[in-house]
C-alpha atoms as a PDB file:
ATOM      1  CA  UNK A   1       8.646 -17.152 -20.469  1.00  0.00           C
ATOM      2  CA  UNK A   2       9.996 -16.392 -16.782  1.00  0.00           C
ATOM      3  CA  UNK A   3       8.483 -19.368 -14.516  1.00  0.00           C
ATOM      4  CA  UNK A   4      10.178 -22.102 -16.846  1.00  0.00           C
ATOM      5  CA  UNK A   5      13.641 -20.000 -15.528  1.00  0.00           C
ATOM      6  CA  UNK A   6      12.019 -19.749 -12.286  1.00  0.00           C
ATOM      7  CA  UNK A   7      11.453 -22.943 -11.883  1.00  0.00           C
ATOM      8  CA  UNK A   8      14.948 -23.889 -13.668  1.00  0.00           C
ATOM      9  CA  UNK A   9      16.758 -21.400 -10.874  1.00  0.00           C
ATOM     10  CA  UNK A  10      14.791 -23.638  -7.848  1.00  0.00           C
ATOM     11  CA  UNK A  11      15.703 -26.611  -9.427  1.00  0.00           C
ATOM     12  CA  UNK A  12      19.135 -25.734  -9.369  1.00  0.00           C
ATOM     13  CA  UNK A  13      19.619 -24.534  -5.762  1.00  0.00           C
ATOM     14  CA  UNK A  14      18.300 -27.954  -4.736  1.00  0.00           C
ATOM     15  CA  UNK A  15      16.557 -30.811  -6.747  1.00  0.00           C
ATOM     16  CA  UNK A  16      12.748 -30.981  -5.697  1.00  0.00           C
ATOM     17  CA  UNK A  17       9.589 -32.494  -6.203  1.00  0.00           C
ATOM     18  CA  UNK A  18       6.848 -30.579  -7.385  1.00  0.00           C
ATOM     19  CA  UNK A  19       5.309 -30.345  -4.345  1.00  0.00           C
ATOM     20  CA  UNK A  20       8.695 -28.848  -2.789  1.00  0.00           C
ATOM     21  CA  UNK A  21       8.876 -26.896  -5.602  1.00  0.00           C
ATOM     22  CA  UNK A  22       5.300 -25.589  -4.899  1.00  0.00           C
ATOM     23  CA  UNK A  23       6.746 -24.984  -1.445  1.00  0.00           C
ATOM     24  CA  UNK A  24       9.654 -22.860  -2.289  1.00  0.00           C
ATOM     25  CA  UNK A  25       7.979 -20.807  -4.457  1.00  0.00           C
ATOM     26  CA  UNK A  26       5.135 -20.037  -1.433  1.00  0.00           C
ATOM     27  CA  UNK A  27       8.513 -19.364   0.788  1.00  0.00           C
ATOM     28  CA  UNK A  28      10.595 -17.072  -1.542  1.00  0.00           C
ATOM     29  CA  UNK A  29      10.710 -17.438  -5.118  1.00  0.00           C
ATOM     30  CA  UNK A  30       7.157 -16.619  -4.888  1.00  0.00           C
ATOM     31  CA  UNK A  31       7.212 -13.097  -3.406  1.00  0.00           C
ATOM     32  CA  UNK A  32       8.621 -11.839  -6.846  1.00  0.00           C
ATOM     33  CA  UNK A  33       7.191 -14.722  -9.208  1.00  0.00           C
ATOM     34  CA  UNK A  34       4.296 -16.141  -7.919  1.00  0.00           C
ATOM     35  CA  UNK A  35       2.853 -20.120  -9.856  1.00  0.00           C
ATOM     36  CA  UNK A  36       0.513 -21.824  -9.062  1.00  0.00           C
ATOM     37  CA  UNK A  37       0.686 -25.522  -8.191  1.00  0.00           C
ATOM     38  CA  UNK A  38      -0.672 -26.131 -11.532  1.00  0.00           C
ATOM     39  CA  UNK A  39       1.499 -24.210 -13.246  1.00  0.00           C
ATOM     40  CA  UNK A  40       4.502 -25.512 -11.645  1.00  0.00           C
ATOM     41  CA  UNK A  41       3.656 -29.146 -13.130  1.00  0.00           C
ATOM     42  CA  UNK A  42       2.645 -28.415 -16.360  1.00  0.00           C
ATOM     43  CA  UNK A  43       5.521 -26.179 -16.730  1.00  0.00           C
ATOM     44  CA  UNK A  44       7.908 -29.150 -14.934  1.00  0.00           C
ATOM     45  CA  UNK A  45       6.428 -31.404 -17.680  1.00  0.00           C
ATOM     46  CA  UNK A  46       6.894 -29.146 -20.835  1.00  0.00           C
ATOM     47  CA  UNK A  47      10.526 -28.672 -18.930  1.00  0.00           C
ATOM     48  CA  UNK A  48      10.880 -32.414 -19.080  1.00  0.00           C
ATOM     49  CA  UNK A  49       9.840 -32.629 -22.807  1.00  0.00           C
ATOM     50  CA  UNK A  50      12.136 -30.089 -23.508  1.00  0.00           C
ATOM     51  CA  UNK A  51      15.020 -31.944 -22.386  1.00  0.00           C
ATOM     52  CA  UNK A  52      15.889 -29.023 -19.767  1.00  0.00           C
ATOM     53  CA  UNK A  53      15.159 -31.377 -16.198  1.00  0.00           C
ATOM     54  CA  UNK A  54      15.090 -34.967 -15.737  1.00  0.00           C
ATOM     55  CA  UNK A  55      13.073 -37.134 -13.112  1.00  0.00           C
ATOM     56  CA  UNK A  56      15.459 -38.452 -10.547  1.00  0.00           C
ATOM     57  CA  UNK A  57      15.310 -42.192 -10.437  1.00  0.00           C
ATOM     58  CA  UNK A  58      13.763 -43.702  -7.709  1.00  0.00           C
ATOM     59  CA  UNK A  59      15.021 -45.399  -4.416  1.00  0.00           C
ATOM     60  CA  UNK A  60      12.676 -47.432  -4.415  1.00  0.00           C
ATOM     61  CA  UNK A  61       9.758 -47.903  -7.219  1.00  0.00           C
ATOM     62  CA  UNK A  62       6.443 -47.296  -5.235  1.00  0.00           C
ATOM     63  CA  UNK A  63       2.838 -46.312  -6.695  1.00  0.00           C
ATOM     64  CA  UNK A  64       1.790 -42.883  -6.080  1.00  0.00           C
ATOM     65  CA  UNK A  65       5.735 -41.888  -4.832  1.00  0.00           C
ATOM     66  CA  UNK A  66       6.551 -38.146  -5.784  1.00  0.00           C
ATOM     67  CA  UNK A  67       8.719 -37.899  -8.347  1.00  0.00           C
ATOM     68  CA  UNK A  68      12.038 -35.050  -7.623  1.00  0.00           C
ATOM     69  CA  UNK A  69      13.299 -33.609 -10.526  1.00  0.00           C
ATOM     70  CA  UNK A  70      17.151 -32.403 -11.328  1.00  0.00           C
ATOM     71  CA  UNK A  71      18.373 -29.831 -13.788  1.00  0.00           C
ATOM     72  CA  UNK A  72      19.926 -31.159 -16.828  1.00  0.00           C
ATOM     73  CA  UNK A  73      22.944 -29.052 -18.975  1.00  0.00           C
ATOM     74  CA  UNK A  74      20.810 -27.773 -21.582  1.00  0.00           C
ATOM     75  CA  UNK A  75      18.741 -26.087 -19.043  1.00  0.00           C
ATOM     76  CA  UNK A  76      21.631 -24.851 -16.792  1.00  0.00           C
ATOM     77  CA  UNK A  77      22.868 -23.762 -20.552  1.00  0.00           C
ATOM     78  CA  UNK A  78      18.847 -22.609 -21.202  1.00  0.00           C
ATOM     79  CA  UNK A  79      19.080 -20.704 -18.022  1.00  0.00           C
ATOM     80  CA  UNK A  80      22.492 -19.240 -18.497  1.00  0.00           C
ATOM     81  CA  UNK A  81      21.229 -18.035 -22.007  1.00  0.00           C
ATOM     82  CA  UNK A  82      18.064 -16.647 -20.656  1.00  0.00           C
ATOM     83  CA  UNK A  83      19.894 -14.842 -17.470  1.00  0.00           C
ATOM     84  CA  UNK A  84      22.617 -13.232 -19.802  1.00  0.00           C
ATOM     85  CA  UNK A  85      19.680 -11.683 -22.867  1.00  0.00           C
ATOM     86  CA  UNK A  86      18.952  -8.142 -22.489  1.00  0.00           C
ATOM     87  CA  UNK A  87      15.008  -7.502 -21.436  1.00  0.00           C
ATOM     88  CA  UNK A  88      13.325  -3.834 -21.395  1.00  0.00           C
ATOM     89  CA  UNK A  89      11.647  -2.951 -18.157  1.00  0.00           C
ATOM     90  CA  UNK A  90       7.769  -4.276 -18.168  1.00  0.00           C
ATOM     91  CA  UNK A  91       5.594  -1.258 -18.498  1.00  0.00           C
ATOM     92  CA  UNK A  92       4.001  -0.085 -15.300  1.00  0.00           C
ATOM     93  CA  UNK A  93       0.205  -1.458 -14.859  1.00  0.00           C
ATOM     94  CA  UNK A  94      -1.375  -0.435 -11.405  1.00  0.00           C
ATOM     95  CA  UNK A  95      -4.802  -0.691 -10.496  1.00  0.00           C
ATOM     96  CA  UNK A  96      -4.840   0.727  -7.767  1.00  0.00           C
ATOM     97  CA  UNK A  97      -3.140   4.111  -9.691  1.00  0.00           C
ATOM     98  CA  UNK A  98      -5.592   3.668 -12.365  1.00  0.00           C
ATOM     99  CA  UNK A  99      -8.542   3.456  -9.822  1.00  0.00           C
ATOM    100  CA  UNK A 100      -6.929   7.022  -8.696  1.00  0.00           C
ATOM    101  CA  UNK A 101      -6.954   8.653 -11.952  1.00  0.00           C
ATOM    102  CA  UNK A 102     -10.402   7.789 -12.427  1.00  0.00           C
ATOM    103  CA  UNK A 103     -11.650   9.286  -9.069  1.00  0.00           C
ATOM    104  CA  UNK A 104     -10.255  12.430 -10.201  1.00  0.00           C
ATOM    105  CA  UNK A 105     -13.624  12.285 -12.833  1.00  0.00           C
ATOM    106  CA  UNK A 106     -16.028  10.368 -10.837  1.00  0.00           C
ATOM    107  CA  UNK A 107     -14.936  11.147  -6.999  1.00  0.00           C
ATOM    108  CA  UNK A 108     -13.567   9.528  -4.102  1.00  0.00           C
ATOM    109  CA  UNK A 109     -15.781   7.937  -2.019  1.00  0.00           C
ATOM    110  CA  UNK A 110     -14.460   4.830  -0.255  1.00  0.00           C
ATOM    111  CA  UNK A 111     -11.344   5.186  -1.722  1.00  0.00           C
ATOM    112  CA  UNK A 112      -9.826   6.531   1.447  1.00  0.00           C
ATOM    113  CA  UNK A 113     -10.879   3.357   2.877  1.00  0.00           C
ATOM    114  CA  UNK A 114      -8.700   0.801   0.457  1.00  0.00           C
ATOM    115  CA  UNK A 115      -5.845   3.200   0.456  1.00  0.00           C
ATOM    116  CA  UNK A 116      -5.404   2.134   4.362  1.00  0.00           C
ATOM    117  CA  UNK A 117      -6.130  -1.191   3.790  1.00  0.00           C
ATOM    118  CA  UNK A 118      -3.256  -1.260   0.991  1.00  0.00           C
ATOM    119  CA  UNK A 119      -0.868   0.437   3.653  1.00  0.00           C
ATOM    120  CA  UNK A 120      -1.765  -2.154   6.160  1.00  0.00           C
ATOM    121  CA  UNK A 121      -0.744  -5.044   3.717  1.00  0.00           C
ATOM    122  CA  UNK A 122       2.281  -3.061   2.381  1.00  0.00           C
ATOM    123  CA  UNK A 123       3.335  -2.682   5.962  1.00  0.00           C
ATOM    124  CA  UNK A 124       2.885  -6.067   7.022  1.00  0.00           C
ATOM    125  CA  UNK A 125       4.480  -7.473   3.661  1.00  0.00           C
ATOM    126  CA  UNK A 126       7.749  -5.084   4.530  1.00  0.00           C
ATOM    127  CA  UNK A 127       7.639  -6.367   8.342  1.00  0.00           C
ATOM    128  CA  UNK A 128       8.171 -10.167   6.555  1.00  0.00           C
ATOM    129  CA  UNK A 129      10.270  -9.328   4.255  1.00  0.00           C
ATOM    130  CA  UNK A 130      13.046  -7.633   7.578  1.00  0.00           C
ATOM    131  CA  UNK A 131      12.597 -10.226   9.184  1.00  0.00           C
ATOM    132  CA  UNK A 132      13.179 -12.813   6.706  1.00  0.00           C
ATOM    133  CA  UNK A 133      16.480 -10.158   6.137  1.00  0.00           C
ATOM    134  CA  UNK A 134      17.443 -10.053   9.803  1.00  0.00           C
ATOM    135  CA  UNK A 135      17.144 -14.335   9.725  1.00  0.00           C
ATOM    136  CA  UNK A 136      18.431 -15.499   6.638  1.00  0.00           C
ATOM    137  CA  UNK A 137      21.240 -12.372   6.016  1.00  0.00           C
ATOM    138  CA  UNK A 138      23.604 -11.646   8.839  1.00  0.00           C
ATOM    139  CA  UNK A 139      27.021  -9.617   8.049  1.00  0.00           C
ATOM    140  CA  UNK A 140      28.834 -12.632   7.762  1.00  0.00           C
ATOM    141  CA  UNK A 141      26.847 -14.169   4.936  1.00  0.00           C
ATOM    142  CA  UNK A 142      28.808 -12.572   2.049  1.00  0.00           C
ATOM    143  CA  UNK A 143      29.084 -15.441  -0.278  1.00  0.00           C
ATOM    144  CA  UNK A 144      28.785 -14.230  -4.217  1.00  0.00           C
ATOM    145  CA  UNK A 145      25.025 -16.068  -4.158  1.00  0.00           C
ATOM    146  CA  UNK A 146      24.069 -14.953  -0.848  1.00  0.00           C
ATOM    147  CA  UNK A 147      25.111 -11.309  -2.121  1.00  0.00           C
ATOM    148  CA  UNK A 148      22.858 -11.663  -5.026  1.00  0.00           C
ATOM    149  CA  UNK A 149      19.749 -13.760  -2.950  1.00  0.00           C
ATOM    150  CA  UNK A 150      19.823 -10.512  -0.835  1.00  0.00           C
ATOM    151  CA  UNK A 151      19.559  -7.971  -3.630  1.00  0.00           C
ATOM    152  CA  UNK A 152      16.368  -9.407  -4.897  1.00  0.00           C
ATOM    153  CA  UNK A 153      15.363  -9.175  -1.130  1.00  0.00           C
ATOM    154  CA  UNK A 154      16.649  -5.783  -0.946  1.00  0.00           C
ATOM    155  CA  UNK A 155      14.073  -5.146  -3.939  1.00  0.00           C
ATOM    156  CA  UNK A 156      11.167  -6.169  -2.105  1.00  0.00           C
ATOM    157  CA  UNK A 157      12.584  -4.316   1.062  1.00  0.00           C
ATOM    158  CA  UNK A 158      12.805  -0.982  -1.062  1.00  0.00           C
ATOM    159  CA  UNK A 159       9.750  -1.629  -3.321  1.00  0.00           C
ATOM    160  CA  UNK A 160       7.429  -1.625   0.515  1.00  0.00           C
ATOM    161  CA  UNK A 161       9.683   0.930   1.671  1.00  0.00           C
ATOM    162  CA  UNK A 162       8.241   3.173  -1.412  1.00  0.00           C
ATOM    163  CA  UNK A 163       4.608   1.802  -1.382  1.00  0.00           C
ATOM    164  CA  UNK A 164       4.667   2.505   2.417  1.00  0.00           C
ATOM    165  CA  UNK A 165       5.848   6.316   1.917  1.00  0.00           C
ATOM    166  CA  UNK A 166       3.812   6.981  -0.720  1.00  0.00           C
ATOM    167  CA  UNK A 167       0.416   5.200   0.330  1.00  0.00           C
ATOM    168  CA  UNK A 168       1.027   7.182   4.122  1.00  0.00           C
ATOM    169  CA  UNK A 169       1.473  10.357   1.316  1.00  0.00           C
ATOM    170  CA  UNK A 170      -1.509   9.680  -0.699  1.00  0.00           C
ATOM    171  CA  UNK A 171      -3.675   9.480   2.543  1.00  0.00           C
ATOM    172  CA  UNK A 172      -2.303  12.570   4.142  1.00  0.00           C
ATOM    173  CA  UNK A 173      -3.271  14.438   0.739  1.00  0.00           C
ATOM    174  CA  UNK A 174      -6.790  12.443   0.641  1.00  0.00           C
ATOM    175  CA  UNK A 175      -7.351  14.106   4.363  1.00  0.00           C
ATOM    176  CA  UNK A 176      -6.652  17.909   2.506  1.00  0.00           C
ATOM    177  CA  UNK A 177      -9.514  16.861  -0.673  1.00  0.00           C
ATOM    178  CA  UNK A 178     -12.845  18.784  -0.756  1.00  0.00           C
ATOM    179  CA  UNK A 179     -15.297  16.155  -1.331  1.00  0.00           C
ATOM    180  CA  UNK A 180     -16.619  17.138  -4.251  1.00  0.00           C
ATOM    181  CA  UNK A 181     -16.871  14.179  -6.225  1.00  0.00           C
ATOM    182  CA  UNK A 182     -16.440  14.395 -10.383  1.00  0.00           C
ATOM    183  CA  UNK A 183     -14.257  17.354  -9.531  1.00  0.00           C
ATOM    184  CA  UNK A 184     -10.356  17.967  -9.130  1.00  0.00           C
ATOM    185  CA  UNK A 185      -9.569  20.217  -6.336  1.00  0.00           C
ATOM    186  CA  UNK A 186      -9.168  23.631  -7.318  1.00  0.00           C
ATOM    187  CA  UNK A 187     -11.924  22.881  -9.781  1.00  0.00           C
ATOM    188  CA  UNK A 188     -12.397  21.532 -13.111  1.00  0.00           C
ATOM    189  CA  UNK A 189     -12.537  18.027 -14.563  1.00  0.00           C
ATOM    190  CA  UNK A 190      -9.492  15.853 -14.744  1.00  0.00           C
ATOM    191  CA  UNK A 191      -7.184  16.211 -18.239  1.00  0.00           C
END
């Protein structure tokens, strides 16, 4: 049920087409909540239905103009609602640590190989996300909502920050492995 609130949170920063919408989420929302452009209008229309957003009215009436959308009060109250509910944590579900596990049984071969690739994209993901810090977060941008736009960066800083460490770990530990494959080192299959 997030991307309605997603798209409820852009719409509320700034009224937006679905195209800008599309936009925004490609630019920022997106790094944590990802939608396609699909998504975002069928979601914009059940949002509609719902009475949550309205379609702006028109300067002028023209065939084939995009239509911007604003957030009514029952989904600033829908959003409020949603923001204030407690939510467990989702559980953890990693491939890429499942794909580990398994070579402990079956071996590692190019493994290695896609563990450097991952640290490549983690790396270049954490290079965006300083810069977009260093750009969009000087000291003197303290403002309550600027605060709390920069902890969800902050997440995304610390989140690459950890994937970084512990891929550069993982390899370094990959570099010490017999290759033995079906085989844990020290011997013995995997519990």
């Amino acid at each position: 049920m997030s991307l309605p609130h997603a798209i409820l949170t852009a719409l509320l920063e700034k009224p937006s087409s679905g195209l800008e919408l599309t936009r925004r989420f490609d630019r920022s929302i997106g790094y944590f909540w990802s939608a396609t452009h699909q998504q975002i209008y069928r979601e914009l229309g059940k949002l509609e239905a719902e009475g949550y957003i309205r379609t702006l009215p028109a300067e002028q009436p023209a065939r084939g103009q995009k239509k911007s959308y604003e957030v009514l009060p029952a989904g600033r109250a829908e959003l409020a609602r949603w923001t204030a509910a407690s939510q467990d944590p989702k559980p953890q579900r990693d491939v890429l640590l499942l794909r580990l596990r398994a070579a402990a049984v079956v071996g590692t071969a190019g493994l290695a190989t896609d563990l450097r690739r991952h640290l490549d994209l983690h790396r270049r993901q954490l290079a965006e996300y300083e810069e977009i810090e260093r750009r969009d977060f000087p000291p003197d941008r303290d403002t309550p909502q600027d605060r709390l736009r920069h902890l969800v960066l902050r997440a995304g800083i610390d989140l690459e920050t950890f994937w970084t460490q512990w891929l550069t770990h993982a390899l370094k530990e990959f570099d010490e492995l017999p290759d033995t494959a079906g085989e844990r080192p020290g011997g013995g299959a995997a519990e």
